[in-house]
Short mmCIF file of C-alpha atoms in Angstrom, two decimals:
data_model
loop_
_atom_site.label_atom_id
_atom_site.label_comp_id
_atom_site.label_asym_id
_atom_site.label_seq_id
_atom_site.Cartn_x
_atom_site.Cartn_y
_atom_site.Cartn_z
CA MET A 1 0.44 0.10 -0.03
CA PHE A 2 2.66 2.64 0.83
CA ALA A 3 4.32 1.54 -1.97
CA GLU A 4 1.18 2.37 -4.22
CA ILE A 5 0.88 5.48 -2.60
CA PHE A 6 4.54 6.73 -3.43
CA ILE A 7 4.63 6.24 -6.43
CA PHE A 8 1.37 7.53 -7.34
CA PHE A 9 2.60 10.93 -5.54
CA LEU A 10 5.81 10.64 -7.36
CA LEU A 11 4.06 9.82 -10.57
CA THR A 12 1.87 13.49 -9.99
CA ILE A 13 4.91 15.35 -9.11
CA VAL A 14 6.20 14.14 -12.74
CA PHE A 15 2.99 15.47 -13.89
CA LEU A 16 3.09 18.84 -12.38
CA LEU A 17 6.37 19.18 -13.23
CA TYR A 18 5.72 18.47 -17.09
CA TYR A 19 3.03 20.51 -17.21
CA TRP A 20 4.56 23.49 -15.53
CA CYS A 21 7.19 23.40 -17.68
CA LYS A 22 5.50 23.15 -21.01
CA TYR A 23 2.96 25.63 -19.89
CA THR A 24 6.31 27.98 -18.97
CA TYR A 25 8.30 27.32 -21.77
CA SER A 26 5.47 28.17 -24.19
CA TYR A 27 5.05 31.58 -22.91
CA TRP A 28 5.89 33.27 -26.50
CA LEU A 29 4.20 30.33 -28.84
CA ARG A 30 0.71 31.06 -26.80
CA HIS A 31 1.36 35.26 -27.30
CA GLY A 32 2.27 34.18 -31.03
CA ILE A 33 5.96 35.38 -30.77
CA PRO A 34 8.60 33.17 -32.37
CA GLN A 35 11.06 31.83 -29.86
CA SER A 36 14.58 30.20 -29.25
CA LYS A 37 13.91 26.19 -28.22
CA PRO A 38 14.31 26.22 -24.28
CA ILE A 39 15.61 23.59 -21.81
CA PRO A 40 13.10 23.34 -19.01
CA PHE A 41 14.36 24.89 -15.99
CA ILE A 42 17.33 26.66 -16.97
CA GLY A 43 15.82 28.60 -20.50
CA ASN A 44 17.93 29.81 -22.77
CA MET A 45 20.88 30.05 -20.39
CA LYS A 46 22.87 26.57 -20.48
CA LYS A 47 26.50 28.64 -22.26
CA THR A 48 26.02 31.32 -20.02
CA ILE A 49 25.54 29.31 -16.43
CA THR A 50 28.08 26.74 -17.82
CA PHE A 51 30.76 29.47 -18.68
CA LYS A 52 30.67 28.25 -22.62
CA ARG A 53 29.92 31.38 -23.81
CA ASN A 54 29.46 35.04 -22.57
CA PHE A 55 25.95 36.16 -22.07
CA GLY A 56 26.06 38.66 -24.50
CA LEU A 57 27.73 36.63 -27.02
CA HIS A 58 25.17 33.89 -26.32
CA ALA A 59 22.24 36.33 -27.06
CA SER A 60 24.12 37.29 -30.62
CA ASP A 61 23.91 33.80 -31.13
CA ILE A 62 20.24 33.71 -30.46
CA TYR A 63 20.20 36.80 -32.83
CA ASN A 64 22.00 35.10 -35.55
CA GLU A 65 19.87 31.98 -35.71
CA PRO A 66 18.61 31.25 -39.04
CA GLU A 67 14.88 31.22 -38.25
CA MET A 68 15.33 34.64 -36.58
CA ALA A 69 16.51 36.34 -39.07
CA ASP A 70 13.11 38.16 -40.45
CA LYS A 71 11.90 38.73 -37.01
CA PRO A 72 11.91 42.01 -35.01
CA VAL A 73 12.12 40.01 -31.82
CA VAL A 74 13.19 36.87 -30.09
CA GLY A 75 11.44 35.27 -27.20
CA VAL A 76 13.69 33.28 -24.73
CA TYR A 77 13.65 32.46 -21.05
CA ILE A 78 15.74 33.36 -18.59
CA PHE A 79 15.56 30.37 -16.70
CA ASN A 80 12.23 30.77 -15.83
CA GLN A 81 11.38 34.21 -16.81
CA PRO A 82 10.03 35.13 -20.84
CA ALA A 83 12.31 37.60 -22.35
CA LEU A 84 12.81 39.61 -25.54
CA ILE A 85 16.10 40.01 -27.68
CA ILE A 86 15.13 42.79 -29.77
CA ARG A 87 16.33 42.88 -33.56
CA ASP A 88 14.36 45.40 -34.81
CA LEU A 89 15.69 48.91 -34.66
CA ASP A 90 12.50 51.12 -34.39
CA LEU A 91 11.59 49.30 -31.46
CA ILE A 92 14.98 49.42 -30.01
CA LYS A 93 14.67 53.04 -30.43
CA SER A 94 11.13 53.34 -28.47
CA ILE A 95 12.57 51.52 -25.86
CA LEU A 96 16.00 53.57 -24.89
CA ILE A 97 14.51 56.68 -25.96
CA LYS A 98 10.97 57.62 -26.94
CA ASP A 99 9.23 55.41 -23.94
CA PHE A 100 12.19 55.06 -21.80
CA ASN A 101 9.76 56.04 -18.86
CA TYR A 102 8.85 52.11 -19.90
CA PHE A 103 12.18 51.19 -19.65
CA SER A 104 13.95 53.38 -17.52
CA ASN A 105 15.14 50.47 -15.08
CA ARG A 106 17.84 47.82 -15.46
CA TYR A 107 17.00 44.10 -15.15
CA GLY A 108 19.69 43.43 -12.36
CA ASN A 109 19.31 44.39 -8.95
CA CYS A 110 21.77 44.33 -5.92
CA ASP A 111 21.03 44.50 -2.13
CA PRO A 112 20.68 47.52 -0.66
CA HIS A 113 21.20 46.26 3.40
CA ARG A 114 24.56 43.31 1.72
CA ASP A 115 25.75 45.81 -1.26
CA ALA A 116 25.09 49.35 -0.37
CA LEU A 117 27.79 50.53 -3.14
CA GLY A 118 26.53 48.49 -5.61
CA SER A 119 22.47 49.55 -5.13
CA TYR A 120 23.70 53.26 -4.81
CA ASN A 121 25.73 53.03 -8.18
CA LEU A 122 24.25 54.78 -10.84
CA PHE A 123 24.28 51.49 -13.08
CA PHE A 124 21.73 49.80 -11.22
CA ALA A 125 20.22 52.74 -9.56
CA ARG A 126 16.43 52.35 -10.12
CA ASP A 127 12.99 54.54 -10.65
CA ALA A 128 13.21 58.32 -9.01
CA PHE A 129 16.18 57.39 -6.67
CA TRP A 130 18.25 56.83 -10.26
CA LYS A 131 16.93 60.10 -11.84
CA GLU A 132 17.50 62.31 -8.74
CA MET A 133 20.83 60.91 -8.22
CA ARG A 134 21.77 61.59 -12.17
CA VAL A 135 21.01 64.93 -11.71
CA LYS A 136 23.86 65.35 -8.41
CA ILE A 137 26.30 63.87 -10.56
CA SER A 138 25.89 64.50 -13.98
CA PRO A 139 28.36 67.75 -13.30
CA VAL A 140 31.20 65.40 -12.59
CA PHE A 141 30.54 64.29 -16.13
CA THR A 142 30.60 67.59 -17.97
CA SER A 143 32.74 68.51 -20.63
CA GLY A 144 33.65 71.17 -19.01
CA LYS A 145 34.65 69.77 -16.24
CA ILE A 146 36.23 66.91 -17.91
CA LYS A 147 38.65 69.29 -19.57
CA GLN A 148 39.82 70.04 -15.86
CA MET A 149 40.50 66.52 -15.22
CA TYR A 150 42.57 66.56 -18.35
CA PRO A 151 45.79 67.77 -16.89
CA LEU A 152 45.41 64.89 -14.07
CA ILE A 153 45.12 62.43 -16.79
CA ARG A 154 47.85 63.91 -19.05
CA GLN A 155 49.85 63.18 -16.36
CA ILE A 156 49.28 59.89 -15.55
CA GLY A 157 50.23 59.58 -19.12
CA CYS A 158 53.43 61.08 -18.88
CA GLU A 159 54.54 58.55 -16.67
CA LEU A 160 53.15 55.25 -18.84
CA GLU A 161 55.77 56.80 -21.48
CA ASP A 162 58.51 56.50 -18.64
CA PHE A 163 57.20 53.16 -17.97
CA LEU A 164 57.48 51.96 -21.43
CA ALA A 165 61.17 53.51 -21.48
CA ARG A 166 62.13 51.26 -18.37
CA ARG A 167 61.30 48.24 -20.84
CA GLY A 168 63.85 48.90 -23.43
CA ASP A 169 63.80 50.03 -27.08
CA THR A 170 62.58 46.04 -27.82
CA PHE A 171 59.83 43.70 -25.52
CA THR A 172 57.51 41.19 -25.96
CA ALA A 173 54.23 42.42 -23.33
CA ASN A 174 50.67 41.74 -22.34
CA LEU A 175 49.24 45.10 -23.36
CA LYS A 176 46.11 44.56 -21.79
CA ASP A 177 48.16 44.17 -18.32
CA ILE A 178 49.83 47.38 -19.40
CA CYS A 179 46.55 49.49 -20.39
CA SER A 180 45.31 48.41 -16.96
CA LEU A 181 48.13 49.99 -14.79
CA PHE A 182 47.95 53.10 -17.16
CA THR A 183 43.37 53.36 -16.22
CA THR A 184 44.19 52.52 -12.71
CA ASP A 185 46.15 55.39 -12.30
CA SER A 186 43.72 57.76 -13.92
CA ILE A 187 40.61 56.78 -12.50
CA ALA A 188 42.56 56.86 -9.12
CA THR A 189 44.05 60.30 -9.48
CA ILE A 190 40.29 61.86 -10.92
CA ALA A 191 37.92 59.81 -9.07
CA PHE A 192 39.75 59.25 -5.20
CA GLY A 193 42.05 62.06 -5.45
CA ILE A 194 45.01 59.30 -4.46
CA ASN A 195 48.53 58.54 -6.42
CA ALA A 196 48.15 54.69 -7.10
CA ASN A 197 51.10 54.79 -8.37
CA SER A 198 50.54 51.00 -10.52
CA LEU A 199 52.93 51.99 -13.28
CA LYS A 200 55.54 52.75 -11.10
CA ASN A 201 54.58 49.38 -8.60
CA PRO A 202 52.07 46.98 -10.17
CA ASN A 203 51.59 45.33 -6.92
CA GLY A 204 50.38 48.58 -5.10
CA GLU A 205 47.04 48.50 -3.06
CA PHE A 206 44.87 50.00 -5.37
CA ARG A 207 45.40 48.00 -8.25
CA ARG A 208 45.05 45.16 -6.40
CA HIS A 209 41.67 45.80 -5.49
CA THR A 210 40.73 47.38 -9.17
CA GLN A 211 41.91 43.99 -10.68
CA SER A 212 40.29 42.01 -7.80
CA PHE A 213 37.14 43.39 -8.92
CA PHE A 214 37.43 42.80 -13.20
CA SER A 215 38.74 39.27 -12.33
CA PHE A 216 36.48 37.17 -12.95
CA ASN A 217 36.95 33.81 -11.77
CA LEU A 218 34.36 31.30 -10.55
CA TRP A 219 32.84 32.45 -8.13
CA ARG A 220 32.65 36.43 -9.34
CA SER A 221 31.16 34.91 -12.36
CA ILE A 222 28.64 33.31 -10.57
CA GLU A 223 28.13 36.07 -8.42
CA PHE A 224 27.39 38.70 -11.06
CA SER A 225 25.23 36.24 -13.31
CA VAL A 226 22.70 36.18 -10.20
CA VAL A 227 23.18 40.03 -10.35
CA PHE A 228 21.83 40.58 -13.72
CA PHE A 229 20.15 37.71 -14.39
CA LEU A 230 18.33 36.24 -11.30
CA PRO A 231 17.94 39.33 -9.10
CA LYS A 232 14.93 38.02 -6.63
CA LEU A 233 17.93 35.35 -5.99
CA VAL A 234 20.56 37.88 -4.61
CA ASN A 235 20.09 37.72 -1.00
CA ILE A 236 19.79 33.94 -1.01
CA PHE A 237 22.71 33.74 -3.15
CA LYS A 238 24.45 36.37 -1.10
CA ALA A 239 25.89 37.92 -4.22
CA THR A 240 27.39 41.45 -4.36
CA MET A 241 28.74 43.54 -6.65
CA PHE A 242 31.45 44.85 -4.32
CA SER A 243 32.88 42.13 -1.98
CA LYS A 244 33.00 43.36 1.88
CA GLU A 245 37.22 43.78 1.23
CA PHE A 246 36.73 45.84 -1.27
CA THR A 247 33.56 47.78 -0.38
CA LYS A 248 35.95 48.34 3.50
CA PHE A 249 39.04 49.72 1.28
CA LEU A 250 36.68 52.24 -1.65
CA ARG A 251 35.28 53.31 2.01
CA SER A 252 38.25 54.35 3.93
CA ALA A 253 39.99 55.73 0.57
CA ILE A 254 36.96 57.88 -0.54
CA ASN A 255 36.52 58.53 3.91
CA ASP A 256 39.96 59.94 3.99
CA THR A 257 40.20 62.01 0.92
CA LEU A 258 37.03 63.75 2.07
CA ASP A 259 37.63 64.24 5.15
CA GLU A 260 41.34 65.92 4.14
CA ARG A 261 39.91 68.39 1.70
CA ASP A 262 37.47 69.56 4.09
CA ARG A 263 40.26 69.69 6.89
CA LYS A 264 42.31 72.22 4.02
CA GLY A 265 39.60 73.36 1.72
CA TYR A 266 41.36 73.12 -1.02
CA GLU A 267 40.14 72.09 -4.95
CA ARG A 268 41.73 69.71 -7.22
CA ASN A 269 39.41 69.86 -10.40
CA ASP A 270 38.00 66.02 -9.64
CA LEU A 271 35.48 63.98 -8.43
CA ILE A 272 35.67 64.56 -4.92
CA ASP A 273 35.75 68.01 -5.25
CA ILE A 274 31.87 67.40 -6.33
CA LEU A 275 31.23 64.99 -3.22
CA VAL A 276 32.70 67.25 -0.68
CA LYS A 277 29.88 69.82 -2.15
CA LEU A 278 27.25 66.67 -2.07
CA ARG A 279 28.33 66.16 1.91
CA LYS A 280 27.77 69.58 2.67
CA GLU A 281 24.59 69.81 0.89
CA ALA A 282 23.42 66.43 2.86
CA ALA A 283 24.42 68.37 6.14
CA GLU A 284 22.15 71.17 5.05
CA GLY A 285 18.97 69.18 4.18
CA LYS A 286 19.73 70.24 0.76
CA HIS A 287 18.58 66.30 -0.34
CA SER A 288 18.21 62.54 0.66
CA PHE A 289 21.49 61.53 -0.13
CA THR A 290 22.74 61.53 3.74
CA ASP A 291 24.20 57.71 4.00
CA ASN A 292 27.66 57.96 3.06
CA ASP A 293 27.95 54.85 1.13
CA PHE A 294 26.20 57.39 -1.71
CA LEU A 295 29.38 58.85 -1.62
CA VAL A 296 31.16 56.71 -2.05
CA ALA A 297 29.24 54.61 -4.49
CA GLN A 298 29.52 57.28 -7.15
CA ALA A 299 33.87 56.92 -7.04
CA ALA A 300 32.43 53.38 -7.53
CA VAL A 301 30.61 54.70 -10.91
CA PHE A 302 34.11 56.46 -11.77
CA LEU A 303 35.99 53.19 -11.54
CA THR A 304 33.29 50.58 -13.73
CA ALA A 305 32.48 52.92 -15.78
CA GLY A 306 36.58 53.81 -16.87
CA PHE A 307 38.80 51.41 -15.99
CA GLU A 308 37.71 48.53 -17.52
CA THR A 309 35.84 50.23 -20.42
CA SER A 310 39.11 52.27 -21.33
CA SER A 311 41.86 49.50 -21.07
CA SER A 312 40.09 46.94 -22.55
CA THR A 313 38.82 49.67 -25.24
CA MET A 314 42.83 50.82 -25.39
CA ALA A 315 43.99 46.76 -25.98
CA PHE A 316 41.66 46.01 -28.09
CA SER A 317 43.09 48.81 -30.38
CA LEU A 318 46.39 48.13 -30.44
CA TYR A 319 45.65 44.40 -31.00
CA GLU A 320 44.43 45.23 -34.20
CA LEU A 321 46.41 48.12 -35.22
CA ALA A 322 49.07 45.33 -34.91
CA LYS A 323 47.74 43.39 -37.68
CA GLN A 324 47.32 46.25 -39.49
CA PRO A 325 50.42 48.55 -39.80
CA ASP A 326 49.50 50.84 -42.41
CA ILE A 327 46.05 51.65 -40.11
CA GLN A 328 48.96 52.68 -37.04
CA GLU A 329 51.21 54.27 -39.38
CA LYS A 330 48.74 56.34 -40.44
CA LEU A 331 47.04 56.88 -37.08
CA ARG A 332 50.94 57.94 -35.70
CA LYS A 333 51.14 60.73 -38.87
CA GLU A 334 48.04 62.09 -37.01
CA ILE A 335 49.14 62.18 -33.98
CA HIS A 336 53.19 63.00 -34.79
CA GLU A 337 50.78 66.22 -36.50
CA ALA A 338 49.38 67.24 -33.85
CA LEU A 339 51.98 67.37 -31.12
CA LEU A 340 54.25 69.66 -34.01
CA GLU A 341 51.50 72.00 -34.24
CA CYS A 342 51.10 72.00 -29.99
CA ASN A 343 54.80 72.18 -29.28
CA GLY A 344 54.38 68.82 -27.73
CA ASN A 345 51.54 69.35 -25.83
CA LEU A 346 48.18 68.35 -26.58
CA THR A 347 45.38 70.62 -25.75
CA TYR A 348 41.98 69.19 -24.14
CA GLU A 349 40.46 70.47 -27.66
CA LYS A 350 43.27 69.20 -29.45
CA ILE A 351 43.34 65.61 -28.39
CA ASN A 352 39.21 65.40 -29.44
CA SER A 353 39.80 66.53 -32.93
CA LEU A 354 41.93 63.85 -34.24
CA GLN A 355 39.66 62.73 -36.72
CA TYR A 356 41.58 59.34 -37.41
CA LEU A 357 42.41 58.40 -33.83
CA ASN A 358 38.01 59.11 -32.67
CA MET A 359 37.49 56.70 -35.66
CA VAL A 360 39.79 54.01 -34.58
CA LEU A 361 38.50 54.15 -31.25
CA GLU A 362 34.68 54.13 -32.74
CA GLU A 363 35.90 50.93 -34.91
CA THR A 364 37.31 49.10 -32.07
CA LEU A 365 34.42 49.78 -29.58
CA ARG A 366 31.89 48.35 -33.02
CA LEU A 367 34.03 44.72 -33.29
CA TYR A 368 34.39 44.52 -29.18
CA PRO A 369 31.87 46.80 -27.07
CA ILE A 370 32.74 46.00 -23.97
CA LEU A 371 29.41 45.55 -22.56
CA PRO A 372 27.70 43.94 -25.19
CA PHE A 373 24.14 43.87 -24.62
CA LEU A 374 21.78 46.33 -22.57
CA ASP A 375 19.18 45.01 -20.35
CA ARG A 376 16.23 47.37 -19.52
CA GLN A 377 13.18 46.23 -17.40
CA PHE A 378 9.60 46.92 -18.80
CA LYS A 379 7.52 49.03 -15.67
CA ALA A 380 5.01 50.57 -16.07
CA PRO A 381 2.77 53.09 -13.75
CA ASN A 382 -0.21 51.44 -12.23
CA ASP A 383 0.42 47.86 -13.63
CA GLU A 384 -1.05 49.06 -17.02
CA LYS A 385 -0.45 46.97 -20.26
CA HIS A 386 2.14 48.21 -23.03
CA LYS A 387 1.73 46.57 -26.99
CA ILE A 388 4.40 46.66 -28.87
CA LYS A 389 4.10 48.08 -31.80
CA LEU A 390 5.22 45.44 -33.97
CA GLU A 391 4.21 44.89 -37.68
CA ASN A 392 1.89 41.13 -37.30
CA TYR A 393 1.85 41.06 -34.15
CA ASN A 394 -0.14 42.48 -31.30
CA TYR A 395 1.60 41.53 -28.03
CA THR A 396 1.00 43.22 -25.37
CA LEU A 397 3.83 43.55 -23.11
CA ARG A 398 3.40 41.93 -19.51
CA ASN A 399 4.49 44.39 -16.27
CA GLY A 400 8.04 43.28 -14.82
CA ILE A 401 9.27 41.29 -18.53
CA PRO A 402 13.11 42.25 -19.29
CA VAL A 403 14.12 43.08 -22.58
CA TYR A 404 17.61 42.48 -23.95
CA ILE A 405 19.54 44.57 -26.87
CA PRO A 406 22.35 42.38 -28.23
CA ILE A 407 24.70 44.81 -29.12
CA TYR A 408 27.78 42.93 -30.28
CA ALA A 409 25.22 41.38 -33.04
CA LEU A 410 23.98 44.50 -33.86
CA GLN A 411 27.32 46.29 -34.42
CA ARG A 412 28.52 42.80 -36.26
CA ASP A 413 25.14 42.35 -38.51
CA PRO A 414 25.96 42.14 -42.22
CA LYS A 415 22.39 43.62 -43.19
CA TYR A 416 23.75 47.16 -41.85
CA TRP A 417 27.82 46.74 -41.91
CA LYS A 418 29.53 45.84 -44.92
CA ASN A 419 32.58 43.10 -44.19
CA PRO A 420 31.57 43.65 -40.37
CA GLU A 421 34.14 41.28 -38.82
CA SER A 422 37.15 43.05 -40.52
CA PHE A 423 38.64 46.13 -38.87
CA ASP A 424 37.91 49.82 -41.01
CA PRO A 425 38.42 52.72 -39.44
CA GLU A 426 36.62 54.84 -42.72
CA ARG A 427 33.49 53.38 -41.26
CA PHE A 428 33.41 56.20 -39.29
CA SER A 429 34.60 58.71 -41.55
CA ALA A 430 32.38 62.27 -41.16
CA GLU A 431 30.87 60.88 -44.78
CA ASN A 432 30.15 57.47 -44.34
CA LYS A 433 28.19 57.87 -40.22
CA LYS A 434 25.60 59.54 -42.17
CA LEU A 435 24.70 55.88 -43.58
CA GLN A 436 24.80 54.70 -40.52
CA HIS A 437 21.26 53.70 -38.45
CA PRO A 438 22.16 54.95 -34.95
CA MET A 439 21.11 51.80 -33.82
CA THR A 440 23.01 49.62 -35.21
CA TYR A 441 25.87 51.35 -33.05
CA LEU A 442 25.28 51.39 -29.41
CA PRO A 443 28.80 50.88 -27.49
CA PHE A 444 27.54 53.32 -24.66
CA GLY A 445 24.12 52.87 -25.11
CA THR A 446 21.93 55.87 -25.95
CA GLY A 447 18.76 57.84 -24.14
CA PRO A 448 18.64 58.85 -20.82
CA HIS A 449 20.00 55.70 -19.61
CA ASN A 450 23.45 56.40 -21.91
CA CYS A 451 26.64 55.42 -20.01
CA ILE A 452 27.59 58.50 -18.24
CA GLY A 453 31.06 58.28 -18.55
CA MET A 454 31.54 57.59 -21.87
CA ARG A 455 33.28 61.14 -21.98
CA ILE A 456 36.37 60.09 -19.68
CA GLY A 457 36.53 56.94 -20.59
CA LEU A 458 36.76 57.70 -24.31
CA LEU A 459 39.47 60.31 -23.28
CA GLN A 460 41.30 57.49 -21.11
CA SER A 461 41.81 55.89 -24.46
CA LYS A 462 43.52 58.83 -26.30
CA VAL A 463 45.54 60.32 -24.06
CA GLY A 464 46.35 56.32 -23.36
CA LEU A 465 47.34 55.52 -27.06
CA VAL A 466 48.66 58.86 -28.23
CA HIS A 467 51.38 58.68 -25.10
CA LEU A 468 51.76 55.18 -26.10
CA LEU A 469 52.18 55.18 -29.70
CA LYS A 470 53.90 58.55 -29.69
CA ASN A 471 56.92 57.03 -29.36
CA HIS A 472 56.33 52.77 -29.86
CA HIS A 473 55.46 50.84 -32.55
CA VAL A 474 53.23 47.80 -31.95
CA ALA A 475 53.35 44.63 -33.89
CA ALA A 476 52.20 40.95 -33.63
CA CYS A 477 54.81 38.46 -32.43
CA LYS A 478 54.00 34.03 -31.55
CA GLN A 479 52.17 34.85 -28.67
CA THR A 480 48.97 36.89 -30.72
CA PRO A 481 46.32 35.32 -31.46
CA LYS A 482 44.92 35.56 -35.34
CA GLU A 483 41.24 35.74 -33.62
CA ALA A 484 41.10 37.50 -30.37
CA LYS A 485 39.78 34.53 -28.12
CA LEU A 486 36.99 36.25 -25.50
CA LYS A 487 36.40 35.26 -22.15
CA ASP A 488 33.05 33.15 -22.19
CA MET A 489 33.09 34.07 -17.88
CA GLY A 490 31.90 37.10 -16.89
CA VAL A 491 29.34 39.96 -18.61
CA ILE A 492 32.18 42.41 -20.26
CA LEU A 493 33.89 41.88 -23.14
CA GLN A 494 37.58 40.89 -21.95
CA PHE A 495 40.59 39.17 -23.73
CA GLU A 496 40.25 35.65 -22.79
CA SER A 497 44.37 35.64 -21.16
CA GLY A 498 45.23 39.28 -21.93
CA VAL A 499 47.06 40.11 -25.89
CA ASN A 500 50.91 39.75 -26.28
CA LEU A 501 52.22 42.00 -28.90
CA LEU A 502 56.17 43.11 -29.38
CA VAL A 503 56.87 46.69 -28.70
CA LYS A 504 59.60 48.58 -30.58
CA ARG A 505 60.40 52.23 -29.39
CA ASP A 506 61.83 54.11 -32.48
CA ASN A 507 62.04 57.42 -31.07
CA MET A 508 59.56 58.41 -33.96
CA TYR A 509 58.47 61.96 -31.65
CA ASP A 510 60.97 61.75 -28.39
CA LYS A 511 61.87 65.56 -29.64
CA ILE A 512 58.58 66.76 -28.77
CA PRO A 513 58.54 65.61 -25.08
CA LEU A 514 54.88 65.68 -23.82
CA LYS A 515 55.23 67.45 -20.13
#
């Protein structure tokens, strides 16, 4: 009798699970939306959770499935959560700009109690809190304020030259590591008001902490996956963007610097100046950001927006330039002429006017967008429903549904880019840019929720490349891969293990010292 009851109970559970899976994973089919074939319980996340494919690259694979070629959207499942991958350019524009109020939040989220810096970080902030915070922190990222920071970044560029000179006339090195040393010192000085000296001491404290944040080992990859794709389970997994150790380090670094600025009353034209002002306003009751971690989190914004974006963009650029010496020499010629014109000291206006340098960086970010996808979550006021306007579809979007914009796929789609796998800066000449649809190039997003650190990230990359290529030529060596091998762990695009290049000093511009 017991055995019969047990078998009946077991069969009931199996039947219920079967019915649940069939119902759950037919959501898009029931609504007339084409879907990529899911796997029970994990949906379309198999390659991501087994670390065989970065999610951005996996979304690109789904985008490129032959049967989806003419479809405006593709239904997928983030485990058991229905989601959409957006292929239609007009719909992408609607999500990011026209209907932004419905899609102002990211799907990912952080625990405000266990991970205050992640929760207060502008990247994950939500609703009215995000809006108020963006207004308060935006003055740091204006062209005028960044211009004031430029001499600080340029000084780190000079230190990069000294670092290269110490390595000798010819050497082979992991250029990603060198670029990371440069951006570490740059972010440390403009965001934290400290001298990290990573180019002189690569094992320094600041360098160790920033390196640990962006090093995607198994546990860090799991944490990021939970934060981005399972936000409701953040508490259960105790997943954080910023570890306890890193949070402690940031708090100490920022609070010590804030106290020193308060005490001495001087300004340095950096982020700390803004944070001092915000702390004073909080004490006077002028805004609601009274938690000290709010101030620390804004320095973390600089770190997340400027460090990896700039160092990886520089490294990817150098990799492509090493493979195409003609493009490299054309860029170096432009840099040389600009240095001659400015007597060796590139002004902020001059470095931003270098057209070919801009084209090289834009093409680099087309091939290698550091964040290869954008995520948004539909949220309608008063739980109202919103119809997606698609030809031949009449789907009513359910509250809470995440949508994903596959930047990597869009920027390599042969429908929009001729020979999309080739590195060709001429795509971004003034004439050719007029022919591009703006929604096919989104390395920093667009609309109100675009990357606030875009200008700083690009400026750092420009300064780093100018100082590196001023007297040095890079070339492929035996360890240089023919095709870039990208890391499968994590959510951003990184080289699997850096990029080794041959660096030769030719003193081409040495007669024009940069100071």
